[in-house]
Every structure is written in C-alpha cells, then in structure tokens.
Short mmCIF file of C-alpha atoms and ligand atoms in Angstrom, two decimals:
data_model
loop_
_atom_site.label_atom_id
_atom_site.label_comp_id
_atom_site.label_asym_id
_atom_site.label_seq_id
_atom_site.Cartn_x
_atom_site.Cartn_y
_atom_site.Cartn_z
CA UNK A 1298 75.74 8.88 59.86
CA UNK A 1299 74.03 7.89 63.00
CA UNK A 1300 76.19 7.41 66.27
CA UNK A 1301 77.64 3.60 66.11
CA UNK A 1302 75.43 2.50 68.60
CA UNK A 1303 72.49 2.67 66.36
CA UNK A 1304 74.29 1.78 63.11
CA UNK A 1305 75.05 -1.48 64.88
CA UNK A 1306 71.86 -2.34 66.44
CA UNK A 1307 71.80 -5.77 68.02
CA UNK A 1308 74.52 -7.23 65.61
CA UNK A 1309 76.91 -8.27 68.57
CA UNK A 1310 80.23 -10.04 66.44
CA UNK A 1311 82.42 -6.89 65.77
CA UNK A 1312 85.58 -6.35 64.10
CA UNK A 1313 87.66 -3.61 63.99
CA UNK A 1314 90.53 -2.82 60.94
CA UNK A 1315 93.04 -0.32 59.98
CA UNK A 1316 95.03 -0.42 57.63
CA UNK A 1317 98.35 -2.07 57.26
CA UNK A 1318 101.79 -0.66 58.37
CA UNK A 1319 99.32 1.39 61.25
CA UNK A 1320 100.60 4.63 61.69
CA UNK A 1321 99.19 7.11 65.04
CA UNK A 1322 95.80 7.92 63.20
CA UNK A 1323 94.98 4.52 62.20
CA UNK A 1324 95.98 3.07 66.08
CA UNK A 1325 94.40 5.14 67.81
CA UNK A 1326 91.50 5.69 65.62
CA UNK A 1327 90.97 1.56 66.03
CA UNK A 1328 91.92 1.44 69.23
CA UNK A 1329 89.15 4.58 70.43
CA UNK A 1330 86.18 2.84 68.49
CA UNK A 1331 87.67 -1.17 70.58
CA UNK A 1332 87.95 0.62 73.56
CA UNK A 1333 84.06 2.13 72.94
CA UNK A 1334 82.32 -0.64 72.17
CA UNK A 1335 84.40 -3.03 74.64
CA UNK A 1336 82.69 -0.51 77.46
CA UNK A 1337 79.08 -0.17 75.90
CA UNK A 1338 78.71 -3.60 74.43
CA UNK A 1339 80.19 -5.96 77.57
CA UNK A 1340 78.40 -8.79 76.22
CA UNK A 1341 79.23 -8.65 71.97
CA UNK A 1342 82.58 -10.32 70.58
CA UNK A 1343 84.24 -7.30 69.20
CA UNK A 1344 88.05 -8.01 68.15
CA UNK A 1345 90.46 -5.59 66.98
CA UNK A 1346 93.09 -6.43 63.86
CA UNK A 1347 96.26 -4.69 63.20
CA UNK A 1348 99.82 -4.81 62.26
CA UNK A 1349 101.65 -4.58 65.05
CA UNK A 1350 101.57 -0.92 66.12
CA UNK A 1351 105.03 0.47 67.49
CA UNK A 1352 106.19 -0.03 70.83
CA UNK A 1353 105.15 4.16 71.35
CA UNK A 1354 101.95 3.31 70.90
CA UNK A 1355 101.95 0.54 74.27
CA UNK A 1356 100.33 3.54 76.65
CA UNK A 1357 97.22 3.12 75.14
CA UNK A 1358 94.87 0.97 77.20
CA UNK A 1359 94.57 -2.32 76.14
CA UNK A 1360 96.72 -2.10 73.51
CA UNK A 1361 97.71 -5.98 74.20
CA UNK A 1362 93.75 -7.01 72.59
CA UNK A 1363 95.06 -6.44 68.99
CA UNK A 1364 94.58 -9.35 66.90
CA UNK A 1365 98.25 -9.39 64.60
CA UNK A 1366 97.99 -12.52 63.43
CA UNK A 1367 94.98 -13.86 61.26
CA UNK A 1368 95.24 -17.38 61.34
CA UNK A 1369 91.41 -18.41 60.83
CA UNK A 1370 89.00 -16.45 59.14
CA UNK A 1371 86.26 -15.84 61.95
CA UNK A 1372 82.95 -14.62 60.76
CA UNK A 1373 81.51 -11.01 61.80
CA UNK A 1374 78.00 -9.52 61.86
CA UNK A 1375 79.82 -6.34 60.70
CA UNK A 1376 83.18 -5.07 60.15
CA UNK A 1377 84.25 -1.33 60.82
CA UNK A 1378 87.21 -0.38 58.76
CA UNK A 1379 89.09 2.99 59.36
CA UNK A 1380 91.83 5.03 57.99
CA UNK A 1381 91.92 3.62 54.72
CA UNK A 1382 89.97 1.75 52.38
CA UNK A 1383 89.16 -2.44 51.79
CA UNK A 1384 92.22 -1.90 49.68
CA UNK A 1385 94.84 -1.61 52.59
CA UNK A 1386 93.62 -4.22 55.32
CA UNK A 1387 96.02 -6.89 54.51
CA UNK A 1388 95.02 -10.36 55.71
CA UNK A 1389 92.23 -8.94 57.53
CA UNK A 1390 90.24 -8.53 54.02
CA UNK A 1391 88.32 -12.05 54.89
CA UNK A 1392 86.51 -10.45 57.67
CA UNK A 1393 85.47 -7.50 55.58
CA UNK A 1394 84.28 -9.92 52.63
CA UNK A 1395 82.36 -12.17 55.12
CA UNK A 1396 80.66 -9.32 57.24
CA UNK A 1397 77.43 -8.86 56.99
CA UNK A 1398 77.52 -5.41 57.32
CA UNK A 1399 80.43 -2.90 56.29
CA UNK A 1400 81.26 0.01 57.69
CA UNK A 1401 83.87 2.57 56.51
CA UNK A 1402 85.24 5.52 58.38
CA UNK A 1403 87.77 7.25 56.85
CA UNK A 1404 89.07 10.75 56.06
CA UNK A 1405 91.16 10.07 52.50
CA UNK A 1406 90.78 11.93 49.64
CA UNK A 1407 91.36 9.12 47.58
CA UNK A 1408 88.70 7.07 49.02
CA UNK A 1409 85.76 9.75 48.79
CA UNK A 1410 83.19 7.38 48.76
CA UNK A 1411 83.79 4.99 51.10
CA UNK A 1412 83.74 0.79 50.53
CA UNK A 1413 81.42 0.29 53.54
CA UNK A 1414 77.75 -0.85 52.77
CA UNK A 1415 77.62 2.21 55.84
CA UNK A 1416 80.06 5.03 54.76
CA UNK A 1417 81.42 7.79 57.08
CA UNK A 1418 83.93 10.10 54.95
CA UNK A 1419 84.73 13.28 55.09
CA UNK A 1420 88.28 14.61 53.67
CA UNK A 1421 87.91 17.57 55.44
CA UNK A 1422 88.61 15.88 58.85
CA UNK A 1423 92.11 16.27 60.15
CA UNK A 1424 92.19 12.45 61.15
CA UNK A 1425 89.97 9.30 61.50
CA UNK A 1426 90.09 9.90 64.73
CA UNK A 1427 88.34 13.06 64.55
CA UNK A 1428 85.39 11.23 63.01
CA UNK A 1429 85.27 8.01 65.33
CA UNK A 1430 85.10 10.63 68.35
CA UNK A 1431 81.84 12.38 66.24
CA UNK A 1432 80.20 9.17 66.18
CA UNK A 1433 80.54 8.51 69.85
CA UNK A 1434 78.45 9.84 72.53
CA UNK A 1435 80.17 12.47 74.57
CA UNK A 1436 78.83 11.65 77.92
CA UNK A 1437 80.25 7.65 77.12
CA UNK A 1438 83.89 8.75 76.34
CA UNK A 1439 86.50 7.84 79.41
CA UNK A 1440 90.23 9.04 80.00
CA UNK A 1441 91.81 5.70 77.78
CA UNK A 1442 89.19 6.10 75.21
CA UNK A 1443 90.05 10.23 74.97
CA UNK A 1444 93.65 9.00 75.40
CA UNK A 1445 93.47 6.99 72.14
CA UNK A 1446 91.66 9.54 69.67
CA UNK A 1447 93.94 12.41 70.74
CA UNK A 1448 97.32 10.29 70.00
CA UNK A 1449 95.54 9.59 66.55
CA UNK A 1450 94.66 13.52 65.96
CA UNK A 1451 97.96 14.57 67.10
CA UNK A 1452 99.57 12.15 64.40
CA UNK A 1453 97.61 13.24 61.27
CA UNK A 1454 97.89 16.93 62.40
CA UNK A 1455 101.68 16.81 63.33
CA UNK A 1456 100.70 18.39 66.65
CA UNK A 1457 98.01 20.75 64.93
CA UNK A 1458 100.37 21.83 62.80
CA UNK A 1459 99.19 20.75 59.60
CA UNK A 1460 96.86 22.27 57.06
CA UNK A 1461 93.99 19.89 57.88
CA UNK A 1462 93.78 21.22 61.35
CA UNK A 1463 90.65 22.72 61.52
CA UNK A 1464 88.61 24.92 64.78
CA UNK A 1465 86.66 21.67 64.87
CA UNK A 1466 89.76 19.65 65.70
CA UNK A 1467 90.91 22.01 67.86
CA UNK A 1468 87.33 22.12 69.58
CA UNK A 1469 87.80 18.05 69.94
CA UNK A 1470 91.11 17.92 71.21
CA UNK A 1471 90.02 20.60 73.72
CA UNK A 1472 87.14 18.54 75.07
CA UNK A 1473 89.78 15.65 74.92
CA UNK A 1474 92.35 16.93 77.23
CA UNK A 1475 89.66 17.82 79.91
CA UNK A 1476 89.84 14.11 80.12
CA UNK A 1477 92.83 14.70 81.89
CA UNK A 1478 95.46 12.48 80.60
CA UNK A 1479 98.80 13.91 80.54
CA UNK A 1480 99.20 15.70 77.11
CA UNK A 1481 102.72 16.65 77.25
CA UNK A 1482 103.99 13.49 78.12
CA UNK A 1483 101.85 11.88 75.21
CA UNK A 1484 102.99 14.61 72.39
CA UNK A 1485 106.74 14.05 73.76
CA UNK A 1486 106.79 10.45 73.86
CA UNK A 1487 104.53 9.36 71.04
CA UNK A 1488 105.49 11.85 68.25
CA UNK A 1489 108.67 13.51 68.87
CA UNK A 1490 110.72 10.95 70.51
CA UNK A 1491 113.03 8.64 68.79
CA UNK A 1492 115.08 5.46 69.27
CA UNK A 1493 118.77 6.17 68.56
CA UNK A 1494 118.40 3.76 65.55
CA UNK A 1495 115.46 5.42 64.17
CA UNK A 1496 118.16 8.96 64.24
CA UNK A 1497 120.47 7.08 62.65
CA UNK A 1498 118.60 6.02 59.80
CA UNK A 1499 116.91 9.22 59.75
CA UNK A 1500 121.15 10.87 59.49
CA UNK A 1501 121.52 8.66 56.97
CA UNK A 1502 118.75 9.02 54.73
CA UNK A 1503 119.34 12.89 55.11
CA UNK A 1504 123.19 12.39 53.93
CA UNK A 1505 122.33 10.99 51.09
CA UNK A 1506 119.39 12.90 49.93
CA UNK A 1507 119.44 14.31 46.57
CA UNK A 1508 117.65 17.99 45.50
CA UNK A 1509 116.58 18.35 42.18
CA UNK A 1510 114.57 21.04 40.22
CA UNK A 1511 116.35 23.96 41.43
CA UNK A 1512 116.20 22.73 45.36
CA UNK A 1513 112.49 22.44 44.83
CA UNK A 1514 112.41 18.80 45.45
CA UNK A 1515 114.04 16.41 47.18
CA UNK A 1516 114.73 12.45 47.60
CA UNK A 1517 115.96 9.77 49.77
CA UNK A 1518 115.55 6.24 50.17
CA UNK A 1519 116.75 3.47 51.95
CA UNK A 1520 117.03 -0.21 50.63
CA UNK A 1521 116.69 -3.82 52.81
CA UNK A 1522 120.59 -3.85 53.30
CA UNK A 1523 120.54 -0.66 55.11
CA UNK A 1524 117.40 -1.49 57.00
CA UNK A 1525 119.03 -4.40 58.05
CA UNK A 1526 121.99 -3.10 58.88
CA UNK A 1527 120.60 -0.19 61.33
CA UNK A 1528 118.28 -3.38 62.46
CA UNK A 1529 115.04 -1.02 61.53
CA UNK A 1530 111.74 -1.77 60.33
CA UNK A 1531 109.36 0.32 57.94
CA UNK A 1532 107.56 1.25 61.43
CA UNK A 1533 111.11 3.33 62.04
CA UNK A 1534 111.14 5.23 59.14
CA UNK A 1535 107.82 7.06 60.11
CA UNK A 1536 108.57 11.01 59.75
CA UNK A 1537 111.55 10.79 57.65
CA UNK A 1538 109.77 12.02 54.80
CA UNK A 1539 108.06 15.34 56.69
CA UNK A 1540 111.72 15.82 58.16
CA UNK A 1541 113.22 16.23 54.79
CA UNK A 1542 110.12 18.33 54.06
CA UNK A 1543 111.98 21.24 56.57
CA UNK A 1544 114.35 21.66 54.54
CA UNK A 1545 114.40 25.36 52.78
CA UNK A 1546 112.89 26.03 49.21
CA UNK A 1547 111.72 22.00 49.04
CA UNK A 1548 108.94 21.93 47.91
CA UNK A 1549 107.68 18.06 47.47
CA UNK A 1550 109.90 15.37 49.04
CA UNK A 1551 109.60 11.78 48.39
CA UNK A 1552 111.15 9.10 50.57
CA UNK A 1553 111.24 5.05 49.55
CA UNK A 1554 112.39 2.37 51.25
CA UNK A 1555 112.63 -1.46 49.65
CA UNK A 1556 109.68 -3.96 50.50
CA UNK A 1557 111.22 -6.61 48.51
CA UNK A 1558 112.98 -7.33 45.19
CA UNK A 1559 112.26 -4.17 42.87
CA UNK A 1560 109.83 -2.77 45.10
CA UNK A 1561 109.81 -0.02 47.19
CA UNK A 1562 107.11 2.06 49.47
CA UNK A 1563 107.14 5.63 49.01
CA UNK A 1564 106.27 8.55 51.05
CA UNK A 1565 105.16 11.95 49.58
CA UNK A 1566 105.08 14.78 51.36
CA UNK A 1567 104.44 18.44 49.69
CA UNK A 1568 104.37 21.96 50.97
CA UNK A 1569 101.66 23.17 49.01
CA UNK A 1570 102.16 23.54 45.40
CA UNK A 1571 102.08 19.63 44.79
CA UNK A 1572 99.14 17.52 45.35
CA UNK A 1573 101.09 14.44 46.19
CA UNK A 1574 97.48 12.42 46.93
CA UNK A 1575 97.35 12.77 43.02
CA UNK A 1576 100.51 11.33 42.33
CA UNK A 1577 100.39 8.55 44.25
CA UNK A 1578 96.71 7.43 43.02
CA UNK A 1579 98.67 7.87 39.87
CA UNK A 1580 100.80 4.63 40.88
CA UNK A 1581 98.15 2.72 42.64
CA UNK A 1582 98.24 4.01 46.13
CA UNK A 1583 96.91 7.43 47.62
CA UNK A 1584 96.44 9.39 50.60
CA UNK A 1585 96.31 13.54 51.37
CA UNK A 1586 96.83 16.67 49.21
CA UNK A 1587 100.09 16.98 51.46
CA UNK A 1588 101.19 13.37 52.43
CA UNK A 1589 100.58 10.34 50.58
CA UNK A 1590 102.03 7.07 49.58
CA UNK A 1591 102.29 4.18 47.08
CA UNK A 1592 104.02 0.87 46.15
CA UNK A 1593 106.12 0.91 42.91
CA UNK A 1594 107.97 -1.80 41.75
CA UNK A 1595 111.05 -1.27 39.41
CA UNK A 1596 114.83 -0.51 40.32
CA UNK A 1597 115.26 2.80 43.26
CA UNK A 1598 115.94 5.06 40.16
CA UNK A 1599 112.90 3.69 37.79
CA UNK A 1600 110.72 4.34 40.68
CA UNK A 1601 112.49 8.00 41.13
CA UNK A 1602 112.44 8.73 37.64
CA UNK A 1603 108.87 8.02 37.35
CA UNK A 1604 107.45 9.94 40.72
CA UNK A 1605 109.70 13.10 38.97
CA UNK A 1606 108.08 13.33 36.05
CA UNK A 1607 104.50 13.58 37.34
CA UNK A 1608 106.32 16.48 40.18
CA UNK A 1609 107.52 18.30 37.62
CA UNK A 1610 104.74 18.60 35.69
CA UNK A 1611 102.71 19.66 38.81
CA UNK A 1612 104.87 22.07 39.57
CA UNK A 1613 106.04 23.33 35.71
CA UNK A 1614 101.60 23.91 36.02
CA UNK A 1615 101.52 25.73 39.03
CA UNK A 1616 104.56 28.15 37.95
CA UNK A 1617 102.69 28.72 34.20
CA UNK A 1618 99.62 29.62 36.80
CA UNK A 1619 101.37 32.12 39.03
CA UNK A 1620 103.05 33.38 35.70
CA UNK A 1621 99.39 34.07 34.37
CA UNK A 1622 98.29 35.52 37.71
P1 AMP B 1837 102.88 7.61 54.60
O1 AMP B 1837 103.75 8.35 53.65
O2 AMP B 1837 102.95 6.13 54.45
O3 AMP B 1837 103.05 8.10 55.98
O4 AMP B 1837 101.40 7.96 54.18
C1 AMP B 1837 100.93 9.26 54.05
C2 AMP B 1837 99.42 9.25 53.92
O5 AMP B 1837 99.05 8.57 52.73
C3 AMP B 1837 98.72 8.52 55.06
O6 AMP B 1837 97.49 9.16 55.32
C4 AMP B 1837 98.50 7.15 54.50
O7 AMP B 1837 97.38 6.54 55.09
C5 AMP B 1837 98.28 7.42 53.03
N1 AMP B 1837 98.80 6.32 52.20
C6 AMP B 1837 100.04 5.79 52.24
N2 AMP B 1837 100.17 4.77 51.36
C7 AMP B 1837 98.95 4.64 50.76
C8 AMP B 1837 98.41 3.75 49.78
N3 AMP B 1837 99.15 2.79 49.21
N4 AMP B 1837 97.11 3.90 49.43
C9 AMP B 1837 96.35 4.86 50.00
N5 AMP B 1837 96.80 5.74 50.92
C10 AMP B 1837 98.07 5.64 51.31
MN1 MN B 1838 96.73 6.39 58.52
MN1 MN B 1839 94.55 9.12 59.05
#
C-alpha cells in the first residue's frame, strides 16, 4: 500500500475505528494514525471512535478526542478501520457503510483479506501498530505519535515477548524509543500494573480454575455477579487469560466472562500446540494462532464443553503427529 497520505488524496472527512472492547494494539494503533493525520491534515475533519479505552491508556496525547458515543451517523469521505475487521466496530459500522472509501489495516489471521475497498494486512506483523507506523513517513512521526504505536506494539507482543515479535518490530520499536519518551515508565504503567480490584479478580479467577486433559489445559471464568461484586468491567479482566497461560504443562487456556444472559466472551490463549485463532473462527469470532477470542451463548459449562472438544481434538492431532515423527 502507498503511505496514507497518498491513499487519501484530497478526501478531507476522516474517521478512524478499532474495534470494540479496545485493547493496547487497537488504542494506540487508532490513536498513532488520529494523532498523524491531526498534524499533517490541520485543515480535514478527522474524528476518532472507540470504546472507552482504560484509564492506563490516558498518557497518550489527546486521548480526550475519542468519539465513545455515536449518537448521529456523520458522513465520511473515507473510513480507516484497524485491528479488526467491519465485523467488530460496534455502533461505529454506519460510518464504515457510508464512507466513500474503506480502508482496512489490520494484522489478524482471521481477516486475511481485509474488508477495506483499500486493504493493508499482513498476519505476520506483531501488531497494527507495526503497520500504521509503515505507512507513515518517518521524518513526520513526533514523540506522542511514537508514544502511541509503541504502547500498541508492546501490547500485542507482551513486551516482545511473544512469538509474533519479529527483527522488524524490534527495528521499529528501536527507531521509536529514540523518540525519547520514557519507555520504562510506559511498559510499567501501561502493561504490568494493576488496580487492586483487577488482582482480585485475577486471585479469584485463578482459585477457581479448573485443569483438564492431564494439566494440559486449563479454565476459568467469571460471571456478571462476580463482576459486579469486585465492581470490574471486561476492560479489567485484560491478561487474565495469558496469566493462567504461566502456569506449568498448560498448554491452551481459555478464560470467559458473562456479557449477558447465556452469553459469555472468551479468551484463548495457547502455548503452541493449539491454534486457538481456529477455534474461535470455529464459534464466530477469531484472532491469532496464540490468542484469540469469541462470543458463545449457552450456560458457562455448554460454552466449556464445546471450546473442549475442538482443544482436544487439536491437541489428540498434534500428539498422533509427534507419535508419527
Ligand atoms: P482477547 O482474548 O479478547 O484479548 O483477544 C485475543 C485476540 O483475538 C486479539 O487480537 C483480539 O483482537 C482477537 N479477538 C478477540 N475476540 C475476537 C472476535 N470475536 N473476532 C475476531 N478476533 C477476536
Ligand atoms: Mn486488538
Ligand atoms: Mn492487534
């Protein structure tokens, strides 16, 4: 794809969209591309919609533009959704349908071709973030803009930790911190910090986790009493599925917590065996070989009972594999 510059031409009405329940990627991703254009378009209407992002996420610069609330439908020469397909933009789906123009940035497996009438995708990136900084120009990026993309690479990578951190991303985050931004501070207080409420719930979903398959998998959830009751929302719950990930021999965790009556959101996360991005496209939803997500609706076990089967039978295939190795 060209740099966004020349992909948008003279078009001058903007929006921006992630995708709903905005994790790090997805924040900073949309907040990078805002902060961009704001700069090199002064005189174009470019707004920015997302959920509200957590409180950790208030360091990035202008953070306060976000359009949360969709009340009116306003019309857009073209609309630039990132970090997910059309699928997951909520309420800001009218802008996409209106726009003129599409574009789609995104880095899912399960969206490998892209919805955008423009289409920027590439699995192999460790983040959306990775790719709105490629489609920048270098000499244009400023400390808040850098600021914003690394919070969103450090997010998808868990702190470059992951497998989809790549030299590339490691090249990008190097040009990022000669920005100068405080790195440490970032990493500490946008990824590893938590409330005491989000440790409590986190305690409590890891008392009452169950293994199964020999210790090779493992489960949790959470329903709208307990959320209530620990006075947390789904934003608080981020990382509780990679935590129960640590644990030793688990292979594939799965996390859920209730949306509403019979319905719950689950997290996948897998060590390597598993592709979890499979099993949640399985149930409508998707994401990464290593960490994906759906929406089920049924009881907590139905839901269980139904993500186990399709485990198992991952991992009963990759143990007849190393058997005929
Ligand atoms: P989560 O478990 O919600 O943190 O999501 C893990 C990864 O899967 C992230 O990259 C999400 O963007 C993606 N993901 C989560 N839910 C869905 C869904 N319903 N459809 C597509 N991708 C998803
Ligand atoms: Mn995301
Ligand atoms: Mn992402």
């Amino acid at each position: 794809m060209k740099k966004i510059l020349e992909e948008l031409g003279s078009r001058d009405r903007i929006a921006i969209c992630g995708h709903e329940r905005p994790d790090g990627d997805c924040v900073g991703a949309c907040m990078g591309m805002y902060l961009y254009l704001k700069k090199m378009l002064p005189e174009a209407a470019v707004d920015v919609y997302l959920e509200q992002p957590a409180d950790i996420f208030n360091c990035i610069d202008q953070i306060g533009s976000i359009r949360t609330a969709y009340e009116a439908c306003a019309l857009y020469d073209v609309c630039i959704v990132i970090d997910t397909n059309a699928d997951r933009i909520g309420v800001a789906g009218c802008c996409y349908e209106t726009a003129a123009k599409t574009i789609n940035i995104d880095h899912h497996i399960s969206n490998p071709k892209g919805c955008g009438t423009v289409n920027y995708i590439n699995p192999k990136a460790s983040s959306a973030s990775e790719l709105v900084y490629e489609l920048l120009e270098e000499e244009q990026i400023d400390e808040p803009i850098a600021m914003a993309l690394y919070i969103g690479i450090i997010h998808d990578t868990g702190v470059f930790k992951y497998s989809n951190t790549t030299p590339h991303t490691m090249e990008i985050a190097a040009r990022l911190i000669g920005y100068g931004f405080d790195f440490t501070k970032l990493i500490d207080e946008t990824f590893y910090e938590k409330s005491y409420l989000q440790n409590q719930i986190l305690g409590r979903a890891l008392l009452e986790s169950v293994l199964f398959m020999d210790g090779r998998c493992i489960v949790s959830g959470v329903d709208r009493k307990t959320m209530d009751f620990y006075n947390v929302e789904p934003k608080d719950l981020d990382g509780i599925s990679s935590q129960l990930l640590t644990i030793r021999g688990v292979e594939c965790a799965m996390f859920l917590y209730q949306t509403g009556q019979q319905e719950y959101k689950v997290s996948l996360r897998s060590s390597e065996k598993v592709d979890v991005a499979a099993v949640a496209s399985f149930f409508g939803g998707g994401g990464h070989r290593r960490a994906a997500g759906c929406t089920m609706r049924g009881t907590y076990h139905d839901c269980i009972n139904n993500l186990s089967l399709y485990i198992e039978r991952q991992l009963r295939g990759a143990a007849r594999e190393t058997e005929c190795v």
